[in-house]
PDB file of C-alpha atoms and ligand atoms in Angstrom:
ATOM      1  CA  MET A  26      55.736 -14.131 -32.012  1.00 94.00           C
ATOM      2  CA  LYS A  27      51.954 -13.733 -31.955  1.00 96.00           C
ATOM      3  CA  THR A  28      50.124 -14.163 -28.642  1.00 97.00           C
ATOM      4  CA  PHE A  29      46.570 -15.321 -27.923  1.00 97.00           C
ATOM      5  CA  ASP A  30      45.551 -11.700 -27.209  1.00 98.00           C
ATOM      6  CA  ALA A  31      47.197 -10.398 -30.384  1.00 98.00           C
ATOM      7  CA  LEU A  32      45.424 -13.008 -32.511  1.00 98.00           C
ATOM      8  CA  PHE A  33      42.113 -12.093 -30.874  1.00 98.00           C
ATOM      9  CA  ALA A  34      42.649  -8.400 -31.693  1.00 98.00           C
ATOM     10  CA  GLU A  35      43.509  -9.362 -35.274  1.00 98.00           C
ATOM     11  CA  LEU A  36      40.346 -11.445 -35.636  1.00 98.00           C
ATOM     12  CA  LEU A  37      38.190  -8.654 -34.181  1.00 98.00           C
ATOM     13  CA  ASP A  38      39.662  -6.391 -36.813  1.00 98.00           C
ATOM     14  CA  ARG A  39      38.846  -8.935 -39.551  1.00 98.00           C
ATOM     15  CA  ALA A  40      35.267  -9.109 -38.256  1.00 98.00           C
ATOM     16  CA  SER A  41      34.800  -5.354 -38.444  1.00 98.00           C
ATOM     17  CA  GLU A  42      36.816  -4.615 -41.602  1.00 98.00           C
ATOM     18  CA  ARG A  43      35.706  -7.770 -43.482  1.00 98.00           C
ATOM     19  CA  PRO A  44      38.668  -7.842 -45.919  1.00 98.00           C
ATOM     20  CA  GLU A  45      38.361  -9.825 -49.147  1.00 98.00           C
ATOM     21  CA  GLY A  46      39.697 -13.386 -48.851  1.00 98.00           C
ATOM     22  CA  SER A  47      39.666 -13.594 -45.046  1.00 98.00           C
ATOM     23  CA  GLY A  48      39.037 -17.128 -43.810  1.00 98.00           C
ATOM     24  CA  THR A  49      37.867 -15.633 -40.534  1.00 98.00           C
ATOM     25  CA  VAL A  50      35.138 -13.613 -42.231  1.00 98.00           C
ATOM     26  CA  GLU A  51      34.070 -16.785 -44.045  1.00 98.00           C
ATOM     27  CA  ALA A  52      34.064 -18.764 -40.786  1.00 98.00           C
ATOM     28  CA  LEU A  53      32.044 -16.085 -38.977  1.00 98.00           C
ATOM     29  CA  ASP A  54      29.525 -15.913 -41.813  1.00 98.00           C
ATOM     30  CA  ALA A  55      29.144 -19.717 -41.751  1.00 98.00           C
ATOM     31  CA  GLY A  56      27.469 -19.480 -38.327  1.00 98.00           C
ATOM     32  CA  VAL A  57      27.839 -21.119 -34.954  1.00 98.00           C
ATOM     33  CA  HIS A  58      26.963 -24.654 -36.088  1.00 98.00           C
ATOM     34  CA  ALA A  59      29.775 -24.716 -38.670  1.00 98.00           C
ATOM     35  CA  GLN A  60      32.117 -23.004 -36.197  1.00 98.00           C
ATOM     36  CA  GLY A  61      31.369 -25.665 -33.603  1.00 98.00           C
ATOM     37  CA  LYS A  62      32.075 -28.474 -36.056  1.00 98.00           C
ATOM     38  CA  LYS A  63      35.457 -26.915 -36.869  1.00 98.00           C
ATOM     39  CA  LEU A  64      36.255 -26.590 -33.171  1.00 98.00           C
ATOM     40  CA  LEU A  65      35.462 -30.260 -32.554  1.00 98.00           C
ATOM     41  CA  GLU A  66      37.467 -31.289 -35.623  1.00 98.00           C
ATOM     42  CA  GLU A  67      40.504 -29.425 -34.334  1.00 98.00           C
ATOM     43  CA  ALA A  68      40.044 -30.842 -30.828  1.00 98.00           C
ATOM     44  CA  GLY A  69      40.108 -34.347 -32.331  1.00 98.00           C
ATOM     45  CA  GLU A  70      43.255 -33.514 -34.289  1.00 98.00           C
ATOM     46  CA  VAL A  71      44.904 -32.274 -31.089  1.00 98.00           C
ATOM     47  CA  TRP A  72      44.053 -35.565 -29.373  1.00 98.00           C
ATOM     48  CA  ILE A  73      45.427 -37.641 -32.256  1.00 98.00           C
ATOM     49  CA  ALA A  74      48.580 -35.536 -32.480  1.00 98.00           C
ATOM     50  CA  ALA A  75      49.134 -35.829 -28.716  1.00 98.00           C
ATOM     51  CA  GLU A  76      48.973 -39.615 -28.955  1.00 98.00           C
ATOM     52  CA  HIS A  77      50.791 -40.216 -32.227  1.00 98.00           C
ATOM     53  CA  GLU A  78      52.594 -37.179 -33.634  1.00 98.00           C
ATOM     54  CA  SER A  79      55.575 -34.925 -33.011  1.00 98.00           C
ATOM     55  CA  ASP A  80      55.678 -31.992 -30.600  1.00 98.00           C
ATOM     56  CA  GLU A  81      55.689 -29.613 -33.573  1.00 98.00           C
ATOM     57  CA  ALA A  82      52.626 -31.272 -35.154  1.00 98.00           C
ATOM     58  CA  LEU A  83      50.851 -31.112 -31.789  1.00 98.00           C
ATOM     59  CA  ALA A  84      51.724 -27.429 -31.392  1.00 98.00           C
ATOM     60  CA  LEU A  85      50.274 -26.698 -34.847  1.00 98.00           C
ATOM     61  CA  GLU A  86      47.017 -28.478 -34.026  1.00 98.00           C
ATOM     62  CA  ILE A  87      46.756 -26.629 -30.706  1.00 98.00           C
ATOM     63  CA  SER A  88      47.234 -23.294 -32.497  1.00 98.00           C
ATOM     64  CA  GLN A  89      44.356 -24.187 -34.817  1.00 98.00           C
ATOM     65  CA  LEU A  90      42.173 -25.173 -31.856  1.00 98.00           C
ATOM     66  CA  LEU A  91      42.880 -21.814 -30.187  1.00 98.00           C
ATOM     67  CA  TYR A  92      41.994 -20.042 -33.436  1.00 98.00           C
ATOM     68  CA  ARG A  93      38.691 -21.933 -33.690  1.00 98.00           C
ATOM     69  CA  ALA A  94      37.842 -21.083 -30.069  1.00 98.00           C
ATOM     70  CA  GLN A  95      38.451 -17.415 -30.829  1.00 98.00           C
ATOM     71  CA  VAL A  96      36.190 -17.553 -33.886  1.00 98.00           C
ATOM     72  CA  ILE A  97      33.374 -18.864 -31.670  1.00 98.00           C
ATOM     73  CA  MET A  98      34.050 -16.155 -29.087  1.00 98.00           C
ATOM     74  CA  ILE A  99      33.910 -13.411 -31.702  1.00 98.00           C
ATOM     75  CA  GLY A 100      30.853 -14.941 -33.357  1.00 98.00           C
ATOM     76  CA  ARG A 101      29.029 -14.805 -30.016  1.00 98.00           C
ATOM     77  CA  GLY A 102      30.450 -11.419 -29.039  1.00 97.00           C
ATOM     78  CA  ILE A 103      32.339 -12.739 -26.001  1.00 97.00           C
ATOM     79  CA  GLY A 104      35.476 -10.845 -25.008  1.00 97.00           C
ATOM     80  CA  LEU A 105      38.766 -12.084 -23.575  1.00 98.00           C
ATOM     81  CA  GLU A 106      38.016 -10.647 -20.125  1.00 97.00           C
ATOM     82  CA  GLN A 107      34.823 -12.719 -19.888  1.00 97.00           C
ATOM     83  CA  VAL A 108      36.888 -15.862 -20.394  1.00 98.00           C
ATOM     84  CA  TYR A 109      39.930 -14.839 -18.369  1.00 97.00           C
ATOM     85  CA  LYS A 110      37.853 -14.168 -15.263  1.00 97.00           C
ATOM     86  CA  HIS A 111      37.168 -17.927 -15.112  1.00 98.00           C
ATOM     87  CA  LEU A 112      40.828 -18.945 -15.352  1.00 97.00           C
TER      88      LEU A 112
HETATM   89  N1  LIG B  16      45.613 -18.863 -36.868  1.00 74.03           N
HETATM   90  C1  LIG B  16      44.881 -19.003 -37.846  1.00 74.03           C
HETATM   91  C2  LIG B  16      44.306 -20.279 -38.187  1.00 74.03           C
HETATM   92  N2  LIG B  16      44.405 -21.496 -37.631  1.00 74.03           N
HETATM   93  C3  LIG B  16      43.656 -22.298 -38.383  1.00 74.03           C
HETATM   94  N3  LIG B  16      43.102 -21.633 -39.410  1.00 74.03           N
HETATM   95  C4  LIG B  16      42.214 -22.161 -40.475  1.00 74.03           C
HETATM   96  O1  LIG B  16      42.019 -23.533 -40.269  1.00 74.03           O
HETATM   97  C5  LIG B  16      42.529 -24.296 -41.393  1.00 74.03           C
HETATM   98  C6  LIG B  16      43.186 -25.540 -40.884  1.00 74.03           C
HETATM   99  O2  LIG B  16      42.157 -26.363 -40.543  1.00 74.03           O
HETATM  100  P1  LIG B  16      42.102 -27.843 -41.067  1.00 74.03           P
HETATM  101  O3  LIG B  16      43.131 -28.630 -40.354  1.00 74.03           O
HETATM  102  O4  LIG B  16      40.665 -28.249 -40.919  1.00 74.03           O
HETATM  103  O5  LIG B  16      42.578 -27.742 -42.574  1.00 74.03           O
HETATM  104  P2  LIG B  16      41.717 -27.781 -43.870  1.00 74.03           P
HETATM  105  O6  LIG B  16      40.718 -28.892 -43.757  1.00 74.03           O
HETATM  106  O7  LIG B  16      42.670 -27.809 -45.011  1.00 74.03           O
HETATM  107  O8  LIG B  16      40.980 -26.368 -43.824  1.00 74.03           O
HETATM  108  P3  LIG B  16      39.602 -26.004 -44.480  1.00 74.03           P
HETATM  109  O9  LIG B  16      39.660 -26.454 -45.921  1.00 74.03           O
HETATM  110  O10 LIG B  16      38.562 -26.725 -43.651  1.00 74.03           O
HETATM  111  O11 LIG B  16      39.533 -24.485 -44.307  1.00 74.03           O
HETATM  112  C7  LIG B  16      43.517 -23.372 -42.060  1.00 74.03           C
HETATM  113  O12 LIG B  16      43.680 -23.671 -43.424  1.00 74.03           O
HETATM  114  C8  LIG B  16      42.852 -22.017 -41.847  1.00 74.03           C
HETATM  115  O13 LIG B  16      41.801 -21.895 -42.788  1.00 74.03           O
HETATM  116  C9  LIG B  16      43.470 -20.364 -39.313  1.00 74.03           C
HETATM  117  N4  LIG B  16      43.160 -19.291 -40.098  1.00 74.03           N
HETATM  118  C10 LIG B  16      43.709 -18.102 -39.763  1.00 74.03           C
HETATM  119  N5  LIG B  16      44.566 -17.949 -38.681  1.00 74.03           N
HETATM  120  C11 LIG B  16      45.143 -16.610 -38.404  1.00 74.03           C
HETATM  121  O14 LIG B  16      44.064 -15.699 -38.297  1.00 74.03           O
HETATM  122  C12 LIG B  16      44.459 -14.439 -38.805  1.00 74.03           C
HETATM  123  C13 LIG B  16      43.390 -13.959 -39.789  1.00 74.03           C
HETATM  124  O15 LIG B  16      43.298 -14.861 -40.853  1.00 74.03           O
HETATM  125  P4  LIG B  16      42.335 -14.488 -42.115  1.00 74.03           P
HETATM  126  O16 LIG B  16      41.004 -14.196 -41.595  1.00 74.03           O
HETATM  127  O17 LIG B  16      42.358 -15.708 -42.985  1.00 74.03           O
HETATM  128  O18 LIG B  16      42.959 -13.298 -42.771  1.00 74.03           O
HETATM  129  C14 LIG B  16      45.841 -14.612 -39.449  1.00 74.03           C
HETATM  130  O19 LIG B  16      46.807 -14.163 -38.529  1.00 74.03           O
HETATM  131  C15 LIG B  16      45.990 -16.106 -39.591  1.00 74.03           C
HETATM  132  O20 LIG B  16      47.302 -16.533 -39.448  1.00 74.03           O
END
């Protein structure tokens, strides 16, 4: 099972290798404004799922929110340690 740290390492690799067809490369290239809109969209979907949907649907939306947060981190060049020190 993939962890938050493992996904982050994978996305860093996508950012440096820039493989054809990577949604992450596309999201990074779209810039921080588009990345922020996606993050907010996913946050809204998490809220709706928490109020109205199944545990599995909620878990899926949360995974997408975590992914979108990581895209913003990588876009800005922020590492995991910088975030973890605030936890
Ligand atoms: N975990 C994710 C992940 N979560 C969410 N998403 C993206 O977010 C989309 C879901 O968001 P929406 O609910 O807005 O669905 P949508 O409106 O149909 O999506 P869009 O048309 O807006 O892209 C998915 O279709 C993916 O494009 C993700 N894209 C990639 N990953 C993982 O990131 C890694 C690298 O992925 P690539 O860069 O695509 O190779 C792989 O391990 C992937 O599993």
